[in-house]
Short mmCIF file of C-alpha atoms and ligand atoms in Angstrom, two decimals:
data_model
loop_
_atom_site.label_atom_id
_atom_site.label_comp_id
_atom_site.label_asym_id
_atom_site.label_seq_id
_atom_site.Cartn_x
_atom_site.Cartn_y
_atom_site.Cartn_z
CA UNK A 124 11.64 -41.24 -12.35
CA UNK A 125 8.59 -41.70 -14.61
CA UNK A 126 7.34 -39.36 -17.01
CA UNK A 127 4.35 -38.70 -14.76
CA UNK A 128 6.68 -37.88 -12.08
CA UNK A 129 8.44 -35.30 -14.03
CA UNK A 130 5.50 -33.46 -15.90
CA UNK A 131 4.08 -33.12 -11.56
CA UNK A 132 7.61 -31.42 -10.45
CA UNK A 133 7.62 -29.22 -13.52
CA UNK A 134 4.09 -28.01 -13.61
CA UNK A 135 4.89 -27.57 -9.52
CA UNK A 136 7.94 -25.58 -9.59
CA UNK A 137 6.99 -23.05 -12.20
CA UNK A 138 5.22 -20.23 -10.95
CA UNK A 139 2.02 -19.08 -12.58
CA UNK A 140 1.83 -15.56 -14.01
CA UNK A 141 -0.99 -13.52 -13.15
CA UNK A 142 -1.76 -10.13 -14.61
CA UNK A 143 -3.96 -7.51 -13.06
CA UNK A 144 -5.88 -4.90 -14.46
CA UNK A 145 -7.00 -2.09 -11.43
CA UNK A 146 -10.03 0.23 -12.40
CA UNK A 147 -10.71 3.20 -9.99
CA UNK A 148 -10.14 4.30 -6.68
CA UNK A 149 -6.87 3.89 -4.57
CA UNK A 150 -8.57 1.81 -2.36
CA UNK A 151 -8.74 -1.19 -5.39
CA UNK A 152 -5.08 -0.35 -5.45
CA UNK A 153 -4.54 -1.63 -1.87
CA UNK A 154 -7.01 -4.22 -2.59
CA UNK A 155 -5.28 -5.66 -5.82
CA UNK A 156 -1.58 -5.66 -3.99
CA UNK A 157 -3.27 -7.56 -1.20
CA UNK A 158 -4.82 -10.06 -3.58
CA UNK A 159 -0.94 -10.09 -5.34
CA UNK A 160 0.15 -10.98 -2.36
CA UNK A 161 -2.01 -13.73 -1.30
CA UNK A 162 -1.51 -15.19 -5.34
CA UNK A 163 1.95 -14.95 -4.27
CA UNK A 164 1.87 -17.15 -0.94
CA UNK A 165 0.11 -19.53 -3.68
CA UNK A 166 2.63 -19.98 -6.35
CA UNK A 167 2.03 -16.91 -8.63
CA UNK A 168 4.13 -14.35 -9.71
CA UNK A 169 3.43 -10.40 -11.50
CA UNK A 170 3.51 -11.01 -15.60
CA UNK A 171 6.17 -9.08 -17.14
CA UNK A 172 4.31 -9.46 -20.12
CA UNK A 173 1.04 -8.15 -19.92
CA UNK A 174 -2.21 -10.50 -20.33
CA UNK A 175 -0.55 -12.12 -23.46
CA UNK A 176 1.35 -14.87 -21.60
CA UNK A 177 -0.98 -14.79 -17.85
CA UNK A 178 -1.90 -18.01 -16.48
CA UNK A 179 -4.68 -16.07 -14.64
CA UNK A 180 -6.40 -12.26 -15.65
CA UNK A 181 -7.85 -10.54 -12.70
CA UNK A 182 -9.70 -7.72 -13.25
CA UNK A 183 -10.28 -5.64 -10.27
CA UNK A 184 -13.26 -3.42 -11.14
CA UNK A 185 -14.77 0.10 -10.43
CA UNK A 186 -18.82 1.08 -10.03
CA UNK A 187 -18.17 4.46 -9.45
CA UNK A 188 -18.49 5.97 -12.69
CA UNK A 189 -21.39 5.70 -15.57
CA UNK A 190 -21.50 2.46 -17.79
CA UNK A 191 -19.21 0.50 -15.38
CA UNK A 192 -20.70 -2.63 -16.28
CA UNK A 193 -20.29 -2.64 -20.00
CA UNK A 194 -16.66 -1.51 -19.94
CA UNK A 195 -16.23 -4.75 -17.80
CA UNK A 196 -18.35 -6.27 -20.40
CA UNK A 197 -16.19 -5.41 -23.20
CA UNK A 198 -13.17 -5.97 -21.76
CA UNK A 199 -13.52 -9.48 -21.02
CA UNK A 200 -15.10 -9.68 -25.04
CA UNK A 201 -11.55 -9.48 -25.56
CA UNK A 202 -10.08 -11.23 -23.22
CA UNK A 203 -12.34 -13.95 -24.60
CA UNK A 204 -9.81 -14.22 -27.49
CA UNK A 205 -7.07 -14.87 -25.45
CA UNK A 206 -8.93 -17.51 -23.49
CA UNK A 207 -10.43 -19.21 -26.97
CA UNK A 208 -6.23 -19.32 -27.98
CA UNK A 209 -5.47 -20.67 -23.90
CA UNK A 210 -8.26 -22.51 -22.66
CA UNK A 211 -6.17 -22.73 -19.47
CA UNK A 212 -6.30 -19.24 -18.87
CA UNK A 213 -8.39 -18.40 -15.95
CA UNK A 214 -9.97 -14.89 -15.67
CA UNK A 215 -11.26 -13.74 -12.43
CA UNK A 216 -13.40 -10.13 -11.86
CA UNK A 217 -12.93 -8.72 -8.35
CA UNK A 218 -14.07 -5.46 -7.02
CA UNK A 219 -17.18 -2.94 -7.03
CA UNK A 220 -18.49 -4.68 -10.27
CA UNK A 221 -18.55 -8.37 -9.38
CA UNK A 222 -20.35 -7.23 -6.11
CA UNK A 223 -23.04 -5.32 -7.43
CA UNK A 224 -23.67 -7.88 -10.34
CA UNK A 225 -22.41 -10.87 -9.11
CA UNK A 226 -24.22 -13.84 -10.89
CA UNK A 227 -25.76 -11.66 -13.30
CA UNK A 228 -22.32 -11.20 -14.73
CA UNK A 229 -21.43 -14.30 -15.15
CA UNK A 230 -24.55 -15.45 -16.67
CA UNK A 231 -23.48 -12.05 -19.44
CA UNK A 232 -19.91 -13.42 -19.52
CA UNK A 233 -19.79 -16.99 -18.72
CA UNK A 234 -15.51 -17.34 -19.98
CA UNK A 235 -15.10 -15.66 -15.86
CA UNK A 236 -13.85 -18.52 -13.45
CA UNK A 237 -13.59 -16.54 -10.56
CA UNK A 238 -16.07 -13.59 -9.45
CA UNK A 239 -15.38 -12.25 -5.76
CA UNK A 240 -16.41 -9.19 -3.88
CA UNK A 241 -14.63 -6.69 -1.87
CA UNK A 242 -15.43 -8.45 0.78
CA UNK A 243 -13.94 -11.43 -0.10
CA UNK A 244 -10.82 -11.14 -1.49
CA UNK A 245 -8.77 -13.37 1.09
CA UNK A 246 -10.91 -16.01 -0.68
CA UNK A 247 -9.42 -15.64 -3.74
CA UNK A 248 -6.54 -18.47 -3.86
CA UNK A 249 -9.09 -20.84 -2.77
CA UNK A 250 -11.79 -20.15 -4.79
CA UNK A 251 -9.59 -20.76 -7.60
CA UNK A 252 -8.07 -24.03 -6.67
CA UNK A 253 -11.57 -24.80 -6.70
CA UNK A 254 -12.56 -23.54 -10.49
CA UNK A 255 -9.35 -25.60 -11.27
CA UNK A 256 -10.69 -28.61 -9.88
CA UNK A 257 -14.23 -28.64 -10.72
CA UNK A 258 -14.17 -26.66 -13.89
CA UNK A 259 -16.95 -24.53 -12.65
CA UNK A 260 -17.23 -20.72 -12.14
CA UNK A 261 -17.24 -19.97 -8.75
CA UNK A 262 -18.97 -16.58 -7.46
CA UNK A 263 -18.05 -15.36 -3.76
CA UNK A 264 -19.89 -11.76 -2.80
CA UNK A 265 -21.02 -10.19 0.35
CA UNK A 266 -19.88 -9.18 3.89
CA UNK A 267 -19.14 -11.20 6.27
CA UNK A 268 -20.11 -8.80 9.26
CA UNK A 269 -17.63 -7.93 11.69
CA UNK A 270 -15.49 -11.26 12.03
CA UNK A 271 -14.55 -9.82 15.90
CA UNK A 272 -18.63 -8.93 16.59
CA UNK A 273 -18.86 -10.25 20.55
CA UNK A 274 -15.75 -11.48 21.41
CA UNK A 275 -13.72 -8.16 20.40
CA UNK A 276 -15.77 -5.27 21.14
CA UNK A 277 -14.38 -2.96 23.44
CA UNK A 278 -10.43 -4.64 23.33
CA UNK A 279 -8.32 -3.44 20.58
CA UNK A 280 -8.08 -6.26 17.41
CA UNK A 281 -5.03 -8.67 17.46
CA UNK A 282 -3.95 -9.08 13.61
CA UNK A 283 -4.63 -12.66 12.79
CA UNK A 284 -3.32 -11.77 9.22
CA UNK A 285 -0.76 -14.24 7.30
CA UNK A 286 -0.69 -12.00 4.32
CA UNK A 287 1.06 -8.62 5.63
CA UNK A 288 4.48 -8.31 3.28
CA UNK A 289 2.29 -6.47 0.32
CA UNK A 290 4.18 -6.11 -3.10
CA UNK A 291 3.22 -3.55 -5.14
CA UNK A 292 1.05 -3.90 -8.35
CA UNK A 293 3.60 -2.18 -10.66
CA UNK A 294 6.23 -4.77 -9.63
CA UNK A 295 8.70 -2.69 -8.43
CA UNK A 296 9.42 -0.56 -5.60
CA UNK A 297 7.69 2.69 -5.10
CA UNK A 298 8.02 5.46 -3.09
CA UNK A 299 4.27 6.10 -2.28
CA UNK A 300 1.88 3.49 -0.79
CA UNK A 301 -1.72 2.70 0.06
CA UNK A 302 -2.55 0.77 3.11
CA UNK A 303 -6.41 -0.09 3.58
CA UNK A 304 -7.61 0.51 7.30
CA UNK A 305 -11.43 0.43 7.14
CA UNK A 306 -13.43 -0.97 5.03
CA UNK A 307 -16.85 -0.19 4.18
CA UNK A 308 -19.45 2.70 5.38
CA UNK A 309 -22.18 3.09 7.81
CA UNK A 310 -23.70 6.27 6.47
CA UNK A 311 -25.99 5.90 3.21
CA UNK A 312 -25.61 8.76 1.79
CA UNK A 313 -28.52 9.28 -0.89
CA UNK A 314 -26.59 9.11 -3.48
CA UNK A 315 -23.58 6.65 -2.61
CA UNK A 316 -23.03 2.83 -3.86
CA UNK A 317 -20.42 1.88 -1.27
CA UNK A 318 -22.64 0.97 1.31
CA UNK A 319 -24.16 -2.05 -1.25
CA UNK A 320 -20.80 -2.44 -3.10
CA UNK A 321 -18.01 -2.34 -0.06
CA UNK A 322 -20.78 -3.06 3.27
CA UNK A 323 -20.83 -1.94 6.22
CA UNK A 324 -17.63 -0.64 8.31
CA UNK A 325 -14.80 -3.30 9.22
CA UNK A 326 -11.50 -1.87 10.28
CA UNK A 327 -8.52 -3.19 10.39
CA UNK A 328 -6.58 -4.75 13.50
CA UNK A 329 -4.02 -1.73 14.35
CA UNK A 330 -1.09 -4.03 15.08
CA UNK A 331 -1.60 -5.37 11.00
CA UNK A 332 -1.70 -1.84 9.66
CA UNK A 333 1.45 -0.94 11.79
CA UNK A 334 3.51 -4.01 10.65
CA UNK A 335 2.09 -3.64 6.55
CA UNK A 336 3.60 -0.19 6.63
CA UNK A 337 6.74 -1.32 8.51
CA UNK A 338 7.62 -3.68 5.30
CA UNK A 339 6.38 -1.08 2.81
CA UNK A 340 8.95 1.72 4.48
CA UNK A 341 11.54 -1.26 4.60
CA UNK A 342 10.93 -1.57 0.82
CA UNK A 343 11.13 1.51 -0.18
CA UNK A 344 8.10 3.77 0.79
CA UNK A 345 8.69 7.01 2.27
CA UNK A 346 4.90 8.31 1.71
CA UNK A 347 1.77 6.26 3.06
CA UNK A 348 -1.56 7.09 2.52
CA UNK A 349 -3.89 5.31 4.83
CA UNK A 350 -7.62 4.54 3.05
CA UNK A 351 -11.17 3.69 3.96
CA UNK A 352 -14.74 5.12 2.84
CA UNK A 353 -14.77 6.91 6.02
CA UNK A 354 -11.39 6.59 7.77
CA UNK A 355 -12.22 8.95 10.57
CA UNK A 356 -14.76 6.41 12.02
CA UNK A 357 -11.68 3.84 12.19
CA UNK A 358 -11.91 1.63 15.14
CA UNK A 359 -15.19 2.14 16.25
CA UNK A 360 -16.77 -0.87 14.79
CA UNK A 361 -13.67 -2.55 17.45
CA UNK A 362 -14.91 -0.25 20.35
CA UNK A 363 -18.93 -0.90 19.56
CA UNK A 364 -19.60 3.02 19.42
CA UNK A 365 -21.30 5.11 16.73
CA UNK A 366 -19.87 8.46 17.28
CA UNK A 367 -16.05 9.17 17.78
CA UNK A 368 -14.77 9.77 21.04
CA UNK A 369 -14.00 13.45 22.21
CA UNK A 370 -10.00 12.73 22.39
CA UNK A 371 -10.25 11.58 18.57
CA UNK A 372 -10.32 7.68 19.18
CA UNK A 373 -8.60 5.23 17.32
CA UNK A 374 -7.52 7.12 14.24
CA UNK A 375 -6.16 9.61 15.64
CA UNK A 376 -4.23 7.04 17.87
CA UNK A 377 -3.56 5.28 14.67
CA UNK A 378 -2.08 8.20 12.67
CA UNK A 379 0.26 9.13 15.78
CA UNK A 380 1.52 5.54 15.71
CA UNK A 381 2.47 4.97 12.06
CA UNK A 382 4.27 8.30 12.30
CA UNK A 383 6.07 7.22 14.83
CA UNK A 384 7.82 4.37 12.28
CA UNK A 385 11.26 5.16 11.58
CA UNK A 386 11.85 5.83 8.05
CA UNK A 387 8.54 6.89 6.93
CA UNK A 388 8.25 11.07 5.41
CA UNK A 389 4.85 11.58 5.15
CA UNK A 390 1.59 10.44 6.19
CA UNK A 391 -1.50 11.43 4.52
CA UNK A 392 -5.76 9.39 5.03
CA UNK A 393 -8.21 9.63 2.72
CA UNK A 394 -11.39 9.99 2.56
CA UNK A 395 -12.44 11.65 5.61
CA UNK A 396 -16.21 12.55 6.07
CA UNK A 397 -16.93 16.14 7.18
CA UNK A 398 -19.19 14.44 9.91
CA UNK A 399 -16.37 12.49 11.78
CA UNK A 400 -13.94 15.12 11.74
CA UNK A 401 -12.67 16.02 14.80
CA UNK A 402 -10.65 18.61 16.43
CA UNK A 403 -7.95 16.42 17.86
CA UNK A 404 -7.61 15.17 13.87
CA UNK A 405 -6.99 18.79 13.13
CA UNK A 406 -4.37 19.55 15.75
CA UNK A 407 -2.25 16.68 14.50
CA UNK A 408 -1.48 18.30 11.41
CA UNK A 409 0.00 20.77 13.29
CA UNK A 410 2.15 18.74 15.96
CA UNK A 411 2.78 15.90 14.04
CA UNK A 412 5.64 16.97 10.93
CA UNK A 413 5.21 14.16 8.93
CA UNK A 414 1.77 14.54 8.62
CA UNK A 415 1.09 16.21 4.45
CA UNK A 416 -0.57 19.49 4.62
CA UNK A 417 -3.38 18.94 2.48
CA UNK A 418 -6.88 17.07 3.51
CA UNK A 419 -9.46 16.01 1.28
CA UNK A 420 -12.71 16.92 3.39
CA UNK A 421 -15.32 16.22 0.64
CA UNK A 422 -18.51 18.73 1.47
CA UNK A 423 -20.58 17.99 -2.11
CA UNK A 424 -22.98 20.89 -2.08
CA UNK A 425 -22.76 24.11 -0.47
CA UNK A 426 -26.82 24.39 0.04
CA UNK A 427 -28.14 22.80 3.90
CA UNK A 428 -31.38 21.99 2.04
CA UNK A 429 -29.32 19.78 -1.11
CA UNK A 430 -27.15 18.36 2.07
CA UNK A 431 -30.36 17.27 4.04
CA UNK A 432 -31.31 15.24 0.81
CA UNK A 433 -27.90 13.75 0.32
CA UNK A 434 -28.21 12.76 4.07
CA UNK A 435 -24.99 13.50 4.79
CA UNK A 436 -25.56 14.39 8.58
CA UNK A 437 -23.74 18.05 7.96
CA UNK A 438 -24.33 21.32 7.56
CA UNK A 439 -22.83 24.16 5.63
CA UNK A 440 -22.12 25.75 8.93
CA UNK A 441 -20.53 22.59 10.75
CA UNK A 442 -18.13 21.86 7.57
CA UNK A 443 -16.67 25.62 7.85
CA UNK A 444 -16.12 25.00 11.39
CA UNK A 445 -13.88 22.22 10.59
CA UNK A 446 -12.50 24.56 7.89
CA UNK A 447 -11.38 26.65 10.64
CA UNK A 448 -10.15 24.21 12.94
CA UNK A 449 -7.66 23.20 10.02
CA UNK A 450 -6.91 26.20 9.34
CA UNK A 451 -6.43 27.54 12.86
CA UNK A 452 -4.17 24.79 13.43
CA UNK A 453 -2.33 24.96 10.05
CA UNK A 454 -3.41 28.31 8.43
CA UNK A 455 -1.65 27.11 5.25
CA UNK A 456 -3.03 24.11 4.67
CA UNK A 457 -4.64 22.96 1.52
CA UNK A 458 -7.78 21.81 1.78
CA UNK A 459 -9.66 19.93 -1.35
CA UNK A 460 -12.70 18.64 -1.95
CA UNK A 461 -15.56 16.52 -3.70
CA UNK A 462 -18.50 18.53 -5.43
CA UNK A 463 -22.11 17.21 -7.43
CA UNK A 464 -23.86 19.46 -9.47
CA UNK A 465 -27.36 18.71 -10.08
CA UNK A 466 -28.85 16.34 -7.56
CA UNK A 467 -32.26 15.96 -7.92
CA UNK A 468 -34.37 18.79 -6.86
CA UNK A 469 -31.16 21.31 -7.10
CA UNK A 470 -32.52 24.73 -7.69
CA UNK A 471 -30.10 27.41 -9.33
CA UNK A 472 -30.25 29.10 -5.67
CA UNK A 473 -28.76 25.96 -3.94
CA UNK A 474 -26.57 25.62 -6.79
CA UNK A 475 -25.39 29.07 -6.14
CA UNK A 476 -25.10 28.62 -2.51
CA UNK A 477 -21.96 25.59 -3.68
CA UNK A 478 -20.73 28.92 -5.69
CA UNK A 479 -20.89 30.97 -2.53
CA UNK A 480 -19.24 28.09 -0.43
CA UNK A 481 -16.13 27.93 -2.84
CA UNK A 482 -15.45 31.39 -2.91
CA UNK A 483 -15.98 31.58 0.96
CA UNK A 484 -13.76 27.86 1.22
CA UNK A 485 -10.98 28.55 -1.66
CA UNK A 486 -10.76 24.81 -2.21
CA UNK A 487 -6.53 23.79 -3.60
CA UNK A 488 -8.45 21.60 -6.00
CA UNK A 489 -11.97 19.83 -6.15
CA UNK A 490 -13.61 16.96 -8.00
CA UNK A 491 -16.83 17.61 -9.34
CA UNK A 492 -19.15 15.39 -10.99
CA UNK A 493 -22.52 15.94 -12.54
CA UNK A 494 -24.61 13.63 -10.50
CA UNK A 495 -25.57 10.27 -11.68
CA UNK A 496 -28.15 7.95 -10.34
CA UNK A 497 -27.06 4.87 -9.14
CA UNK A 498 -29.22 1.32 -9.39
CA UNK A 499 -30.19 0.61 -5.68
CA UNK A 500 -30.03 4.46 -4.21
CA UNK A 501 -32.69 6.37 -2.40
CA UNK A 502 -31.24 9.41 -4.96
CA UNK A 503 -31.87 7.21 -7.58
CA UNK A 504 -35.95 7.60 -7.17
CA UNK A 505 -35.96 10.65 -6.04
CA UNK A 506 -38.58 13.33 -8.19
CA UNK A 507 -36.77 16.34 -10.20
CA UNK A 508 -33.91 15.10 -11.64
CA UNK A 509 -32.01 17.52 -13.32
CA UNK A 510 -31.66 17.68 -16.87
CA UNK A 511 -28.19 16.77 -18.83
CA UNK A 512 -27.73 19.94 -20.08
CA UNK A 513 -28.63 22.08 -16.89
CA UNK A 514 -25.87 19.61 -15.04
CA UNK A 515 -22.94 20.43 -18.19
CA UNK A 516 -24.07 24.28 -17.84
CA UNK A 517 -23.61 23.98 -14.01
CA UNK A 518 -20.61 22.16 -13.99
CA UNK A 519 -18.73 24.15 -16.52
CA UNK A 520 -19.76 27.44 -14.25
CA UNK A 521 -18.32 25.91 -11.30
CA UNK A 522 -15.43 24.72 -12.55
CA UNK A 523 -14.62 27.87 -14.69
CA UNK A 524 -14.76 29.24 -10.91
CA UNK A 525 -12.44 27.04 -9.12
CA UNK A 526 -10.03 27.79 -12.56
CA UNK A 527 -9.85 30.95 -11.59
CA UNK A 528 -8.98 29.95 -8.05
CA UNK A 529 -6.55 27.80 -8.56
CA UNK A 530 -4.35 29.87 -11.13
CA UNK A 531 -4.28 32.55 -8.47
CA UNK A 532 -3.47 30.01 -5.48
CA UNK A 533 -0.23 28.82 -8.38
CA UNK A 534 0.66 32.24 -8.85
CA UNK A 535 1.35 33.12 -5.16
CA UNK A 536 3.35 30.11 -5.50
CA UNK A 537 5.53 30.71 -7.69
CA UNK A 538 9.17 31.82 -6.42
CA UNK A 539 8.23 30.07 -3.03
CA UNK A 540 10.72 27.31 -2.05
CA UNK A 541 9.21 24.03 -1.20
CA UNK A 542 10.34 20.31 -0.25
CA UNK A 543 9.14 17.91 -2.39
CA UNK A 544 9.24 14.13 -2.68
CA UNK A 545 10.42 12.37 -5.72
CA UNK A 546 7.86 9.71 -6.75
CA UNK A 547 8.51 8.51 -10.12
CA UNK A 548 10.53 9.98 -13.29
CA UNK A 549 8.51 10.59 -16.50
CA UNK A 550 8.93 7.44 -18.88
CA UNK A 551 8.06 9.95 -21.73
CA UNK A 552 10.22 12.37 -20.84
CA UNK A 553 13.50 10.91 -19.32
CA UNK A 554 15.16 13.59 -16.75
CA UNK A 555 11.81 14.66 -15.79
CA UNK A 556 11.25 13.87 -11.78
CA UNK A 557 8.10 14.13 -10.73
CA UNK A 558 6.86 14.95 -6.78
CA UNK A 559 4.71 16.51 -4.53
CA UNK A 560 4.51 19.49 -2.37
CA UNK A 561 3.56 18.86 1.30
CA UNK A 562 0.19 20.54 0.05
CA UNK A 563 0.06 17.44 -2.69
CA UNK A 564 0.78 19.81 -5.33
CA UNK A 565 2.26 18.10 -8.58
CA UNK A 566 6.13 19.17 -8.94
CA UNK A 567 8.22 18.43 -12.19
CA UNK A 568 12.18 19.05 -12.06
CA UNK A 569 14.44 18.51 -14.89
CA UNK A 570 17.27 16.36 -13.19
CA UNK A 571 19.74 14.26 -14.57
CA UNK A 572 20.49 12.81 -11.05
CA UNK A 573 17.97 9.97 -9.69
CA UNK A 574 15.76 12.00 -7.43
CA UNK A 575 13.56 8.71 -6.82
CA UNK A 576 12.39 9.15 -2.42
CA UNK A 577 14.31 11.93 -2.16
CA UNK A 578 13.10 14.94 -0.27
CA UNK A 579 14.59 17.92 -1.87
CA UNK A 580 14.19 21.65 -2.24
CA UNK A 581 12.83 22.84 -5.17
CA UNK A 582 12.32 26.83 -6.21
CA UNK A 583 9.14 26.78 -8.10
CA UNK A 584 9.24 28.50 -11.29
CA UNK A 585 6.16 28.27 -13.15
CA UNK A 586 2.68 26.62 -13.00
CA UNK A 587 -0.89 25.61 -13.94
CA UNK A 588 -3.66 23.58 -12.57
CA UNK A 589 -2.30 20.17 -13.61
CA UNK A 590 1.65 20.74 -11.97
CA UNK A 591 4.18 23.34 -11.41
CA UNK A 592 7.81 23.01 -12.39
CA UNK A 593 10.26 23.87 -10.39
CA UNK A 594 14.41 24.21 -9.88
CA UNK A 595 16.43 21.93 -7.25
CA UNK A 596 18.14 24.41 -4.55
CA UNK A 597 21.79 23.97 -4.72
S1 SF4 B 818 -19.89 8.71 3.54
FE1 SF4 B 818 -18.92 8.48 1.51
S2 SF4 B 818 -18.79 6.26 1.16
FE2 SF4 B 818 -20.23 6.56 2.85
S3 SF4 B 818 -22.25 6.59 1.88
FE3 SF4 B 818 -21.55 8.75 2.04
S4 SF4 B 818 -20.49 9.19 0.09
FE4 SF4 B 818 -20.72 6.95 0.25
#
């Protein structure tokens, strides 16, 4: 054997180390355990070690917030170091980011091999065989619109997917997993990137999304939480339609068919737009028990006149009629939701009508953002945008409301007994399990069994708006 023989086996049998850094929203999750998993039909494996001893640094990035651009910015600045030390490190930005920017970021950073869209992350083991080979960055953004366009519309989707045994990002088994289903948005909302960043809506064949959360539950998974944008419009793009049929349509077909997988506890979506909501969605919380009993129905402002500039195609009096579906069906259901505080134009009326609404609503929880324009957005050019310190003084109000709300919702639950699923035990704090209520509350029990995907009991003791701890039963 020659020498040039040998170095070729070696460098083929060792397995490159790739280490992944996930910014943002659950759906990146998903996204950077599906590009794991594609690395790993390639000859890569998860870095124990960090970025320190990676053959490859992919950064999966997030638009969402303020300033996203310079913390990607700075964060390959130092990765720079690592790559002046390695110069066969390769360091590849995926996500929100790299769509947005695309070349523009590379011409800022030029030490990136690899930048790739949302949109294009099954590209990613080629793109960087071809970096490796030509030495050049390579740059891969966009949408390619619906793959299944003519020949698929109106059949259901036959998974053509090689990549469907997902590990997780953490390396390890966990008990609570993210399966993409959609991907995209249709709706431009005034305010909202994702229609530029993640493109229009593509869902997912059903038969892939069934068989991904087979091998999850296999592995270890007894919670799933299907994602999109807009989940509730899942399918449609397959069946050509705009609006969701009467009976539901496909995601409420979907739901009913991952719960029927052996093995799985609970089943939770996310996000759902008020506008797709339909009854038949809200009746399968009540029919279906493994279904979670919380929803996250994001309404944003509690003023018709803010919602007709955010364009988002409800009113105040439609979302409370979904309200009541839910809670018809499930009176105690726990219902959470996304607010902005000063949009352009908002008047303290309209802001006080989002007041009104979460009194009237008693949300479990919310999220709520001053509003920020985004590059690219209708919002963005709108005339009367608010002030900085009107937005802090509104925001502080409304959350200083929900406080209030929330510490009486954890009183009346205190002394209740609830099952809870064990997700993960405290590294801090060894002995201290951490789960969640059916109503996604945070739960921390002081065990010195291991708890880990257990469904137990727990007499809840004390609380605030971050957790409530809690005693096993028996
Ligand atoms: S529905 Fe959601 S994701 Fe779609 S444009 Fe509106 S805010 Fe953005």
């Amino acid at each position: 054997m020659t020498g040039i023989q040998i170095d070729t086996i070696t460098a083929a049998s060792r397995k490159r180390k790739v280490h992944i850094e996930t910014w943002g929203c659950q759906m990146n999750i998903a996204d950077s355990e599906r590009m794991l998993a594609l690395l790993e039909a390639n000859n890569y494996e998860l870095s124990r070690d960090g970025a320190e001893t990676a053959d490859l640094i992919l950064l999966n990035t997030c638009h969402i917030r303020e300033k996203a651009r310079h913390k990607v910015l700075s964060r390959l600045g130092a990765l720079n170091e690592l790559k002046a030390k390695n110069p066969d490190l390769r360091i590849a930005v995926a996500g929100c980011v790299a769509q947005a920017d695309g070349k523009k970021l590379i011409e800022q950073a030029p030490q990136i091999d690899v930048l790739i869209g949302p949109g294009k992350i099954d590209e990613l083991p080629g793109l960087l065989r071809e970096n490796m080979a030509t030495g050049q960055s390579v740059v891969a953004t966009g949408f390619d619109r619906h793959a299944r366009d003519e020949n698929d519309v109106g059949r259901e989707a036959v998974s053509d997917d090689p990549v469907l045994h997902i590990p997780s990002v953490s390396g390890k088994p966990e008990v609570t997993r993210f399966v993409n289903i959609i991907q995209g948005c249709n709706n431009f909302c005034t305010f909202c990137v994702v229609p530029f960043t993640r493109g229009r809506e593509i869902s997912r064949a059903k038969d892939e999304i069934l068989r991904e959360v087979e091998y999850m539950v296999r592995n270890g998974a007894r919670e799933i939480t299907l994602l999109g944008q807009n989940v509730n419009s899942y399918g449609l793009d397959l069946m050509g339609r705009d609006d969701v049929p009467e009976d539901g349509g496909p995601f409420v077909d979907l739901l009913s068919s991952v719960a029927q997988l052996k093995g799985l506890e609970r089943l939770r979506f996310t996000t759902s737009n008020p506008h797709d909501f339909t009854r038949p969605l809200a009746r399968l919380f009540a029919s279906q028990p493994k279904m979670g009993r919380h929803i996250h129905l994001p309404v944003q402002s509690g003023s018709n006149t803010v919602l007709d500039r955010m364009r988002r195609k409800v009113t105040v009096e439609q979302y409370l009629e979904r309200i009541n579906w839910l809670r018809e069906e499930v009176p105690a259901i726990a219902i959470s939701t996304d607010l902005i505080v000063g949009f352009p134009g908002e008047t303290e009326e309209e802001f006080e009508d989002t007041l009104r609404l979460m009194s009237a609503v008693r949300f479990a929880f919310i999220f709520a953002f001053k509003y920020s324009s985004r590059r690219g957005t209708a919002a963005a050019r709108f005339a009367g945008q608010i002030s900085e310190s009107v937005k802090v003084e509104r925001l502080n109000r409304l959350n200083a409301i929900q406080d209030v709300i929330t510490a009486e919702m954890v009183a009346n639950e205190v002394g209740r007994t609830k099952d809870v699923l064990f997700i993960y035990e405290s590294r801090k704090y060894p002995g201290i399990w951490v789960g969640r209520t059916k109503e996604y509350r945070s739960v921390r029990v002081n065990s010195s069994a291991n708890l880990l995907g257990m469904t137990l009991p727990v007499r809840l003791t004390s609380g605030n708006k971050v957790a409530m701890l809690g005693e096993l039963v028996n």
